Coordinates of C-alpha atoms (C1' of nucleotides) in Angstrom, one line a residue:
Chain A
M7 CA 10.7 6.3 4.7
P8 CA 9.0 4.4 1.9
R9 CA 9.9 0.8 1.5
S10 CA 12.3 0.3 -1.2
N11 CA 12.4 -2.4 -3.6
V12 CA 15.0 -4.7 -3.0
L13 CA 14.1 -7.6 -5.2
T14 CA 12.6 -7.5 -8.7
P15 CA 9.0 -8.1 -8.1
Q16 CA 7.7 -11.4 -9.1
A17 CA 5.1 -9.8 -11.3
V18 CA 7.9 -8.3 -13.6
D19 CA 10.3 -10.9 -14.1
F20 CA 9.7 -14.2 -11.7
P21 CA 13.2 -16.1 -12.6
Q22 CA 14.8 -12.6 -11.8
W23 CA 12.9 -12.4 -8.4
Y24 CA 14.4 -15.8 -7.7
Q25 CA 17.8 -15.2 -8.3
D26 CA 17.7 -11.9 -6.2
V27 CA 16.1 -13.8 -3.5
V28 CA 19.0 -16.4 -3.4
A29 CA 21.5 -13.7 -3.3
K30 CA 20.1 -11.3 -0.9
A31 CA 19.0 -14.1 1.4
E32 CA 22.6 -15.2 1.2
L33 CA 21.5 -18.7 0.4
A34 CA 23.8 -19.6 -2.3
E35 CA 26.0 -18.2 -5.4
G36 CA 27.6 -19.8 -8.3
G37 CA 31.0 -21.5 -7.9
P38 CA 33.8 -20.9 -10.4
A39 CA 33.2 -23.9 -12.4
R40 CA 29.9 -23.7 -14.6
G41 CA 27.0 -25.4 -12.7
T42 CA 28.7 -25.4 -9.2
M43 CA 27.1 -23.9 -6.2
V44 CA 28.4 -22.4 -2.9
I45 CA 25.8 -23.0 -0.5
R46 CA 26.0 -20.1 2.0
P47 CA 25.6 -20.4 5.7
Y48 CA 21.8 -19.6 6.2
G49 CA 20.9 -21.5 3.0
Y50 CA 22.9 -24.6 4.6
A51 CA 21.3 -24.2 7.8
I52 CA 17.8 -24.5 5.9
W53 CA 19.0 -27.7 4.2
E54 CA 20.3 -29.0 7.4
R55 CA 16.8 -28.6 8.7
M56 CA 15.7 -30.5 5.4
Q57 CA 18.1 -33.3 6.2
G58 CA 17.2 -33.9 9.8
E59 CA 13.4 -34.1 9.0
L60 CA 14.0 -36.1 6.0
D61 CA 16.4 -38.4 8.0
A62 CA 13.9 -39.2 10.6
R63 CA 11.0 -40.1 8.4
I64 CA 13.4 -42.2 6.3
K65 CA 14.6 -44.1 9.6
A66 CA 11.2 -44.3 10.7
A67 CA 10.7 -46.4 7.1
G68 CA 13.4 -48.8 8.3
A69 CA 16.0 -47.5 6.2
R70 CA 19.7 -47.1 7.5
N71 CA 22.4 -44.6 6.6
A72 CA 25.7 -45.9 4.9
Y73 CA 28.2 -44.2 2.6
F74 CA 29.4 -45.5 -0.8
P75 CA 32.1 -44.3 -3.0
V76 CA 32.0 -41.3 -5.2
F77 CA 34.0 -42.7 -7.9
I78 CA 32.5 -45.5 -9.9
P79 CA 34.2 -47.9 -12.6
E80 CA 33.0 -47.0 -15.9
S81 CA 32.0 -50.7 -16.6
Y82 CA 29.4 -50.8 -13.7
F83 CA 27.7 -48.4 -15.6
R84 CA 27.3 -50.5 -18.8
R85 CA 25.8 -53.3 -17.2
E86 CA 22.3 -52.2 -16.9
A87 CA 21.5 -51.2 -20.8
E88 CA 18.9 -48.5 -20.1
H89 CA 20.5 -46.9 -17.3
V90 CA 23.9 -46.3 -19.0
E91 CA 22.0 -45.1 -22.3
G92 CA 19.9 -42.6 -19.9
F93 CA 22.9 -41.1 -18.0
S94 CA 25.9 -41.2 -20.4
P95 CA 25.1 -37.7 -21.7
E96 CA 25.5 -36.1 -18.4
L97 CA 28.5 -38.2 -16.9
A98 CA 31.7 -36.7 -15.8
V99 CA 34.4 -39.2 -16.2
V100 CA 37.8 -39.2 -14.5
T101 CA 40.7 -40.6 -16.8
H102 CA 43.7 -39.6 -15.0
G103 CA 44.9 -40.0 -11.4
G104 CA 48.2 -39.4 -9.8
G105 CA 49.6 -38.1 -13.0
K106 CA 48.8 -41.4 -14.8
K107 CA 46.1 -42.2 -17.3
L108 CA 43.7 -44.8 -15.7
E109 CA 43.5 -48.2 -16.7
E110 CA 39.7 -47.9 -16.4
P111 CA 38.0 -44.7 -16.6
L112 CA 35.9 -43.7 -13.1
V113 CA 32.9 -42.2 -13.3
V114 CA 31.8 -39.5 -11.0
R115 CA 28.4 -40.7 -9.3
P116 CA 25.4 -39.4 -11.0
T117 CA 23.6 -41.7 -8.9
S118 CA 24.5 -44.9 -7.2
E119 CA 22.4 -47.6 -8.3
T120 CA 25.3 -49.4 -9.7
I121 CA 28.0 -49.2 -7.0
I122 CA 25.3 -50.0 -4.2
D123 CA 24.2 -53.0 -6.1
S124 CA 27.4 -54.6 -6.7
F125 CA 27.8 -54.6 -2.9
F126 CA 24.3 -55.8 -2.2
A127 CA 25.1 -58.7 -4.6
K128 CA 27.6 -59.5 -1.8
W129 CA 25.3 -58.7 1.1
V130 CA 22.4 -60.5 0.0
Q131 CA 22.5 -64.3 0.2
S132 CA 19.4 -65.4 1.8
Y133 CA 15.6 -64.4 2.5
R134 CA 16.9 -63.7 6.1
D135 CA 18.9 -60.8 4.6
L136 CA 15.7 -58.9 3.1
P137 CA 14.4 -56.5 3.0
L138 CA 17.7 -54.5 2.8
L139 CA 17.0 -51.1 3.1
I140 CA 20.0 -48.5 2.7
N141 CA 20.0 -44.7 2.4
Q142 CA 23.3 -42.5 1.7
W143 CA 23.5 -38.6 2.0
A144 CA 25.9 -37.5 -0.8
N145 CA 26.9 -35.1 -3.4
V146 CA 26.3 -36.2 -7.0
V147 CA 27.2 -35.1 -10.6
R148 CA 25.3 -34.8 -13.6
W149 CA 26.8 -32.3 -16.7
E150 CA 24.4 -29.8 -16.8
M151 CA 24.4 -26.9 -19.7
R152 CA 22.1 -24.5 -18.3
P153 CA 22.5 -24.5 -14.5
R154 CA 20.1 -22.7 -12.1
L155 CA 21.0 -22.4 -8.5
F156 CA 19.5 -25.0 -6.3
L157 CA 17.2 -26.0 -9.4
R158 CA 19.4 -27.8 -11.7
G159 CA 23.6 -27.7 -11.1
T160 CA 26.2 -30.0 -12.2
E161 CA 26.7 -30.9 -8.8
F162 CA 24.1 -31.2 -6.2
L163 CA 23.2 -32.8 -2.9
W164 CA 20.8 -35.2 -1.9
Q165 CA 19.7 -38.4 -0.2
E166 CA 19.4 -41.5 -2.4
G167 CA 17.6 -44.7 -0.8
H168 CA 18.3 -48.1 -2.1
T169 CA 16.4 -51.3 -1.4
A170 CA 16.3 -54.9 -2.1
H171 CA 13.0 -56.8 -1.5
A172 CA 12.1 -60.7 -1.7
T173 CA 8.8 -59.9 -3.7
E174 CA 7.7 -57.0 -6.4
E175 CA 4.6 -56.5 -4.1
E176 CA 6.7 -55.6 -1.2
A177 CA 9.1 -53.6 -3.3
H178 CA 5.9 -51.7 -4.7
R179 CA 4.5 -51.0 -1.3
Y180 CA 7.9 -49.5 0.1
A181 CA 8.5 -47.5 -2.8
L182 CA 4.9 -45.9 -2.3
R183 CA 5.4 -45.8 1.5
I184 CA 8.5 -43.8 0.8
L185 CA 6.4 -41.4 -1.4
T186 CA 4.1 -40.7 0.7
D187 CA 5.2 -41.2 4.3
V188 CA 8.5 -39.6 3.9
Y189 CA 8.3 -37.3 0.8
Q190 CA 4.8 -36.0 1.0
D191 CA 4.5 -36.1 4.6
F192 CA 7.7 -33.8 4.8
M193 CA 6.8 -31.7 2.0
V194 CA 3.2 -30.8 3.3
E195 CA 3.6 -30.8 7.1
V196 CA 7.1 -29.2 7.3
L197 CA 7.5 -27.3 3.9
G198 CA 3.9 -26.4 3.7
V199 CA 4.0 -27.3 0.2
P200 CA 1.1 -29.3 -1.3
V201 CA 2.3 -31.8 -3.7
M202 CA 0.7 -34.0 -6.4
T203 CA 1.6 -37.4 -6.4
G204 CA 1.5 -40.0 -9.1
R205 CA 2.8 -42.3 -11.8
K206 CA 5.5 -40.9 -14.4
T207 CA 4.8 -41.6 -17.9
E208 CA 7.2 -44.1 -19.8
R209 CA 8.9 -40.7 -21.4
E210 CA 9.6 -39.4 -17.8
R211 CA 10.7 -42.7 -16.1
F212 CA 14.1 -42.9 -14.4
A213 CA 16.4 -44.7 -16.6
G214 CA 16.4 -48.5 -15.8
A215 CA 13.3 -48.2 -13.7
K216 CA 10.1 -50.2 -14.3
T217 CA 8.0 -47.6 -12.6
T218 CA 8.9 -43.9 -11.3
W219 CA 6.6 -42.2 -8.9
A220 CA 7.0 -38.5 -8.2
A221 CA 5.6 -35.7 -6.1
E222 CA 5.1 -32.5 -7.9
S223 CA 4.5 -29.1 -6.7
M224 CA 3.3 -25.7 -8.0
M225 CA 5.5 -22.6 -7.7
R226 CA 4.0 -19.2 -7.4
D227 CA 4.4 -18.5 -11.2
G228 CA 2.3 -21.5 -11.9
K229 CA 5.0 -23.9 -13.1
A230 CA 5.6 -27.4 -12.0
L231 CA 8.7 -28.5 -9.7
Q232 CA 9.6 -32.3 -9.2
M233 CA 10.0 -32.7 -5.6
G234 CA 11.3 -36.1 -5.0
T235 CA 10.8 -39.3 -7.0
S236 CA 10.6 -43.1 -5.9
H237 CA 11.4 -45.7 -8.3
E238 CA 10.3 -49.3 -8.6
L239 CA 13.5 -51.0 -10.4
G240 CA 11.8 -54.3 -11.0
Q241 CA 14.6 -57.0 -11.2
G242 CA 16.7 -55.3 -13.7
F243 CA 19.6 -54.2 -11.8
A244 CA 19.4 -57.4 -9.7
E245 CA 20.1 -59.5 -12.7
A246 CA 22.6 -56.9 -13.8
F247 CA 24.5 -57.1 -10.6
G248 CA 23.5 -60.6 -9.4
I249 CA 21.5 -59.6 -6.4
S250 CA 20.0 -63.2 -5.5
F251 CA 18.7 -65.0 -2.5
S252 CA 17.7 -68.4 -1.6
D253 CA 14.1 -68.7 -0.5
E254 CA 12.5 -70.7 2.4
S255 CA 12.7 -73.6 0.0
G256 CA 15.9 -73.0 -1.2
R257 CA 15.1 -71.8 -4.5
Q258 CA 17.3 -68.8 -6.1
S259 CA 15.4 -65.8 -7.1
F260 CA 16.3 -62.2 -7.9
C261 CA 15.4 -59.4 -5.8
W262 CA 13.1 -56.8 -6.5
Q263 CA 14.4 -53.2 -5.9
T264 CA 13.4 -49.7 -5.2
S265 CA 15.4 -46.4 -5.4
W266 CA 14.3 -43.0 -4.3
G267 CA 15.7 -39.4 -3.8
A268 CA 15.1 -35.8 -2.7
S269 CA 17.9 -33.1 -3.4
T270 CA 18.9 -29.5 -2.8
R271 CA 16.4 -28.4 -5.3
L272 CA 13.9 -28.8 -2.5
M273 CA 15.5 -25.5 -1.2
G274 CA 14.5 -23.9 -4.7
A275 CA 11.0 -25.0 -4.4
L276 CA 10.7 -23.6 -0.7
V277 CA 11.9 -20.3 -2.0
M278 CA 9.6 -20.6 -5.2
A279 CA 6.5 -21.7 -3.5
H280 CA 6.3 -19.4 -0.7
G281 CA 8.3 -16.1 -1.4
D282 CA 6.7 -13.0 -1.9
D283 CA 8.1 -9.6 -3.3
L284 CA 9.6 -8.8 0.3
G285 CA 11.6 -12.3 -0.2
L286 CA 11.6 -15.6 1.7
R287 CA 8.8 -16.8 3.6
L288 CA 9.6 -19.7 5.6
P289 CA 7.1 -22.0 7.3
P290 CA 8.2 -21.9 11.1
R291 CA 9.0 -25.7 11.1
I292 CA 11.7 -25.6 8.5
A293 CA 12.8 -22.0 9.5
P294 CA 16.5 -22.0 11.1
V295 CA 15.5 -19.1 12.9
Q296 CA 11.8 -19.1 13.9
V297 CA 11.9 -15.6 15.8
V298 CA 14.0 -12.8 15.7
V299 CA 14.0 -10.2 18.9
L300 CA 15.2 -6.7 17.5
A301 CA 16.0 -4.2 19.9
V302 CA 15.1 -0.8 18.4
R303 CA 18.1 0.8 20.1
A304 CA 20.3 0.0 22.8
E305 CA 19.1 2.6 25.4
D306 CA 16.3 3.2 27.4
G307 CA 16.0 -0.5 28.5
A308 CA 14.9 -1.7 25.0
G309 CA 18.5 -3.7 24.5
E310 CA 17.8 -5.5 27.9
A311 CA 14.1 -6.0 27.5
A312 CA 15.2 -7.9 24.1
T313 CA 17.7 -10.0 25.4
R314 CA 15.2 -11.1 28.5
I315 CA 12.5 -11.8 25.8
A316 CA 15.0 -13.7 23.5
E317 CA 16.1 -15.9 26.4
S318 CA 12.7 -16.6 27.5
L319 CA 11.6 -17.7 24.1
A320 CA 14.8 -19.8 23.6
K321 CA 13.8 -21.5 26.8
A322 CA 10.3 -22.3 25.6
G323 CA 11.9 -24.2 22.7
H324 CA 11.9 -21.6 19.8
R325 CA 14.9 -21.0 17.5
V326 CA 15.4 -17.4 18.4
E327 CA 18.2 -14.9 17.3
L328 CA 18.8 -11.6 19.3
D329 CA 19.4 -8.8 16.9
T330 CA 21.0 -5.8 19.0
R331 CA 22.7 -4.3 15.9
T332 CA 21.3 -0.7 16.7
D333 CA 24.5 0.9 14.9
L334 CA 22.9 -0.4 11.8
S335 CA 19.8 1.6 10.5
W336 CA 16.5 0.2 11.4
G337 CA 15.1 -0.2 7.8
R338 CA 18.3 -2.3 6.9
R339 CA 17.7 -4.6 9.8
V340 CA 14.2 -5.2 9.2
V341 CA 14.7 -5.9 5.5
G342 CA 17.5 -8.3 6.1
W343 CA 15.1 -10.4 8.3
E344 CA 12.5 -10.0 6.1
I345 CA 14.3 -11.2 2.9
R346 CA 15.5 -14.2 4.8
G347 CA 11.8 -15.2 5.7
V348 CA 12.1 -15.4 9.4
P349 CA 8.4 -15.9 10.4
V350 CA 8.1 -13.8 13.6
R351 CA 9.7 -10.7 14.4
L352 CA 9.5 -8.8 17.8
E353 CA 10.3 -5.3 17.9
V354 CA 11.3 -3.9 21.2
G355 CA 11.6 -0.4 21.6
P356 CA 11.1 2.3 24.3
R357 CA 7.8 3.5 22.9
D358 CA 6.3 0.2 23.4
L359 CA 8.3 -0.8 26.3
S360 CA 6.6 2.3 28.2
E361 CA 3.1 0.6 27.7
G362 CA 4.5 -3.2 28.5
K363 CA 4.4 -4.2 24.9
A364 CA 6.2 -5.4 21.9
V365 CA 5.3 -5.5 18.3
L366 CA 4.8 -8.9 17.0
C367 CA 5.4 -9.0 13.0
R368 CA 4.6 -12.0 11.2
R369 CA 6.3 -12.9 8.0
D370 CA 3.7 -15.1 6.4
C371 CA 1.0 -11.9 6.3
N372 CA 3.0 -8.9 7.2
S373 CA 0.9 -8.4 10.1
K374 CA 2.0 -6.2 12.7
T375 CA 0.2 -6.5 16.2
P376 CA 1.1 -4.9 19.7
V377 CA 1.3 -7.6 22.3
S378 CA 1.8 -7.3 26.4
L379 CA 5.1 -8.5 27.4
D380 CA 3.5 -11.0 29.8
Q381 CA 1.5 -12.4 26.6
V382 CA 4.7 -12.5 24.4
E383 CA 5.6 -16.3 24.9
A384 CA 2.0 -17.4 24.2
E385 CA 1.4 -14.8 21.3
V386 CA 4.7 -16.1 19.7
A387 CA 3.9 -19.7 19.9
K388 CA 0.1 -18.9 18.5
A389 CA 1.9 -16.8 15.6
L390 CA 4.3 -19.9 14.6
E391 CA 1.6 -22.4 14.6
E392 CA -0.6 -20.3 12.6
S393 CA 2.2 -19.0 10.4
Q394 CA 2.7 -22.6 9.4
E395 CA -1.0 -23.3 8.6
A396 CA -1.6 -20.4 6.7
L397 CA 1.5 -20.7 4.4
L398 CA 0.3 -24.2 3.8
G399 CA -3.5 -23.0 3.2
E400 CA -2.1 -20.3 1.0
A401 CA -0.1 -22.6 -1.1
R402 CA -3.1 -25.2 -1.6
E403 CA -5.5 -22.2 -2.6
A404 CA -3.1 -21.2 -5.2
L405 CA -2.8 -25.0 -6.5
E406 CA -6.3 -25.2 -6.8
A407 CA -6.8 -21.8 -8.2
R408 CA -4.4 -22.6 -11.2
T409 CA -5.3 -25.8 -11.5
A410 CA -7.9 -26.6 -14.4
K411 CA -9.7 -29.4 -15.8
V412 CA -9.6 -29.7 -19.6
A413 CA -10.8 -32.2 -22.2
S414 CA -8.4 -31.5 -25.2
L415 CA -4.4 -31.1 -26.0
E416 CA -5.2 -27.7 -27.0
E417 CA -7.1 -26.9 -23.7
A418 CA -4.1 -28.3 -21.8
E419 CA -1.4 -26.3 -23.7
E420 CA -3.4 -23.3 -22.9
A421 CA -3.9 -23.9 -19.1
A422 CA -0.4 -25.0 -18.6
Q423 CA 0.6 -21.3 -19.4
S424 CA -0.4 -20.4 -16.0
G425 CA -1.0 -23.3 -14.2
F426 CA -1.8 -27.1 -14.1
A427 CA -4.2 -28.7 -16.5
L428 CA -5.8 -32.0 -15.6
L429 CA -6.2 -33.6 -19.1
P430 CA -8.2 -37.1 -19.0
G431 CA -5.8 -39.9 -20.3
A432 CA -8.3 -41.0 -22.8
A433 CA -7.7 -37.2 -24.6
L434 CA -4.0 -37.9 -24.3
A435 CA -3.8 -41.3 -25.7
S436 CA -6.3 -41.1 -28.4
E437 CA -4.4 -38.2 -30.1
R438 CA -3.7 -39.7 -33.6
A439 CA -4.1 -43.3 -32.2
A440 CA -0.7 -43.9 -31.4
A441 CA 0.5 -44.0 -27.7
G442 CA 2.6 -41.2 -26.6
Q443 CA 1.9 -39.2 -29.6
G444 CA -0.3 -36.7 -27.4
E445 CA 2.4 -36.2 -24.9
A446 CA 5.1 -35.4 -27.4
R447 CA 2.9 -33.0 -29.1
L448 CA 2.7 -31.4 -25.6
N449 CA 6.3 -31.4 -25.4
E450 CA 6.8 -29.6 -28.3
A451 CA 4.7 -26.9 -27.0
G452 CA 7.2 -26.8 -24.0
V453 CA 4.7 -28.5 -21.7
T454 CA 5.0 -32.0 -20.0
V455 CA 3.2 -34.8 -18.2
R456 CA 4.2 -34.3 -14.7
V457 CA 2.4 -37.3 -13.1
L458 CA -0.7 -39.5 -13.8
Q459 CA -3.6 -39.8 -11.4
R460 CA -6.7 -41.4 -10.6
P461 CA -9.5 -39.0 -11.4
D462 CA -10.1 -38.5 -7.7
G463 CA -6.5 -37.7 -7.1
S464 CA -5.1 -40.9 -5.7
L465 CA -2.2 -43.0 -6.7
P466 CA -2.9 -45.5 -9.8
G467 CA -1.7 -48.9 -9.9
A468 CA 1.7 -49.4 -11.6
D469 CA 0.1 -51.2 -14.7
E470 CA -3.2 -49.1 -14.6
E471 CA -4.1 -48.0 -17.9
L472 CA -3.4 -44.4 -19.0
T473 CA -7.1 -44.0 -20.5
S474 CA -8.7 -44.3 -17.2
L475 CA -6.0 -41.8 -15.4
V476 CA -5.8 -38.4 -15.7
A477 CA -2.7 -36.4 -16.6
V478 CA -1.2 -33.4 -14.7
V479 CA 0.0 -31.3 -17.4
A480 CA 2.2 -28.2 -16.6
R481 CA 5.5 -26.5 -17.8
S482 CA 8.1 -27.2 -15.5
Y483 CA 11.5 -26.5 -14.2
Chain B
rC21 C1' 27.2 -28.3 -31.5
rG22 C1' 24.1 -23.7 -34.3
rG23 C1' 22.5 -18.3 -33.6
rG24 C1' 23.1 -13.4 -30.5
rG25 C1' 26.3 -10.6 -27.0
rA26 C1' 29.9 -9.6 -23.2
rG27 C1' 35.0 -9.5 -20.6
rU28 C1' 37.3 -2.4 -16.8
rA29 C1' 37.1 -2.1 -8.1
rG30 C1' 34.0 -7.3 -4.3
rC31 C1' 28.8 -6.6 -7.3
rG32 C1' 26.4 -3.5 -11.5
rC33 C1' 27.8 -0.6 -15.1
rA34 C1' 30.3 4.4 -18.2
rG35 C1' 34.5 5.3 -20.7
rA36 C1' 32.4 9.7 -29.1
rU37 C1' 37.2 10.8 -33.2
rG38 C1' 43.8 6.7 -28.9
rG39 C1' 46.3 11.4 -24.6
rU40 C1' 46.7 11.2 -16.1
rA41 C1' 40.8 5.2 -15.5
rG42 C1' 35.4 7.2 -13.7
rC43 C1' 30.0 6.2 -11.7
rG44 C1' 26.2 3.9 -8.3
rC45 C1' 26.0 0.0 -4.6
rA46 C1' 28.9 -2.4 -1.1
rC47 C1' 33.7 -1.5 2.1
rC48 C1' 36.8 1.6 5.8
rU49 C1' 37.2 6.5 9.6
rG50 C1' 34.7 10.2 12.0
rC51 C1' 30.3 13.0 13.3
rU52 C1' 25.1 13.5 13.1
rU53 C1' 21.1 9.8 13.0
rU54 C1' 18.4 5.2 14.5
rG55 C1' 10.1 2.7 15.2
rG56 C1' 11.2 0.3 7.2
rG57 C1' 17.7 -0.6 3.3
rA58 C1' 19.9 7.3 6.9
rG59 C1' 22.9 12.2 6.0
rC60 C1' 27.2 14.7 5.6
rA61 C1' 32.7 14.5 5.1
rG62 C1' 36.9 12.0 4.4
rG63 C1' 39.3 7.4 2.6
rA64 C1' 40.7 2.6 0.5
rG65 C1' 40.2 -0.4 -3.6
rG66 C1' 42.6 -1.7 -10.9
rC67 C1' 47.8 -6.8 -15.0
rC68 C1' 40.9 -2.6 -18.3
rG69 C1' 40.4 -11.5 -19.8
rC70 C1' 45.4 -13.4 -22.1
rG71 C1' 49.5 -12.8 -26.2
rG72 C1' 51.2 -10.2 -30.0
rG73 C1' 51.1 -5.6 -33.0
rU74 C1' 50.6 -0.4 -34.7
rU75 C1' 51.8 4.1 -32.5
rC76 C1' 55.6 9.5 -29.4
rA77 C1' 51.5 7.4 -26.5
rA78 C1' 46.2 1.5 -26.4
rG79 C1' 40.7 0.2 -22.0
rU80 C1' 39.9 2.6 -26.8
rC81 C1' 42.9 0.7 -33.5
rC82 C1' 44.5 -4.4 -35.9
rC83 C1' 45.5 -10.0 -35.5
rG84 C1' 45.1 -14.6 -32.6
rC85 C1' 43.9 -17.1 -28.3
rC86 C1' 40.9 -17.7 -23.7
rU87 C1' 36.6 -17.4 -20.7
rC88 C1' 31.9 -16.4 -19.6
rC89 C1' 26.5 -15.2 -20.5
rC90 C1' 21.5 -15.3 -23.4
rC91 C1' 18.3 -18.3 -27.2
rG92 C1' 17.5 -23.9 -29.5
rA93 C1' 17.5 -31.2 -28.5
rC94 C1' 18.2 -34.4 -22.4
rC95 C1' 17.8 -34.3 -16.6
rA96 C1' 16.5 -34.3 -9.2

RNA sequence: CGGGGAGUAGCGCAGAUGGUAGCGCACCUGCUUUGGGAGCAGGAGGCCGCGGGUUCAAGUCCCGCCUCCCCGACCA
């Protein structure tokens, strides 16, 4: 029997491949209203693992979870000029409730700076109340005209952190701590997705922020995806909402703030950073099912052996699923697990059992190796560890191979057709003298500056001049 | 909002000049299979987007409406 293609190959049509995987792996499907999404159990299980890993890191960074309302009085939005200007095109506004027209329309939160800050103003009185570090897990609504499952939708799930600090320096350090210790660490260590961190340009900055920091990754088609952002808000919101405190000497000052978020878009990144023509490839640390044990058939002791193996692996601490659906065809079962990206598959059948073996299949490299039954536990543990590393390594190699150093806008445009371009800030700034002109030209070509970094790839200072930095240029999702 | 399409079974589609609504996948039942999306046989499933009109007769022709999708300016 030949392996049949259930998915559109990536090389044929990458966006179609993505849609196929999301559908066939039963991650999500579209809701009845445009831009809405139903996250199916398997997709949600992955999201729950992301939440758990991120939440632990957020708490390690000192923030605590809370919850604020989904409805925000419209007037709150108007208090910060740049914020309202940036968000008004994508707001959903409730004008009626209980059958009556509302006195004041309510905005369905697109982000929660305004509502949270109005409470920060009450909670913060003294320097002793600082820093105030809050996170919330919530859904947000931003009207979208061109939705794509997980990547861009009218409603999506995320976590948004909001903090208030006594000094600019402290807020700066915290924003970067979140970027590296929470986001980057999670993305690299758990998702196995290498990221390029850096500062956003003025043009790409969050509406109302002083500086926006971001982690960008490369998908398998060479396009960039913003995985998470961390903003230094300065004192703009604090002034608008009156978040002030008296310091040790009794002087009143406005707080310095940060906000940061990562969303269900990470699901899309996970799919597109690792997936191949056979479907998803999940790194073991994020996989809801790490090992699936398949009984080839129910008879000849295979069913019992599979059950026994599954139990021992579960006892060893792995997330295991036992598949004894011998009424289904073999190919269907295998392909189903493959599409779902389960890292390790153990095939238990009479043929191998008679030799005291089972077949261990790794999804990352699609290898098949017979292993002795008494070695199964050790071999599975080893395979999971290696698979995690291999996926990260493969993604790193792809990122490096498709990242080109360029010297001009033309070269950057060219290189961005297949990957990332590293363009000296000087080349970007010098273009037609006026600042931002070079970036505008890139944008016209469908290419954007993803982040600014130092030449060695490290994070630049908040005010470090463009001319001394390097722009990571790419097409993006 | 400008340009281009499409609404028929859960999904994907076909239905020349009007005449009993079909195909593939999926689903149900049975038998045979079972180490890479199995085979055979049988079966269930429809307000043909909505409203009007023409006609003996409309998925098909005419008018109106609605919705969705694709391509161009912002965003996690």
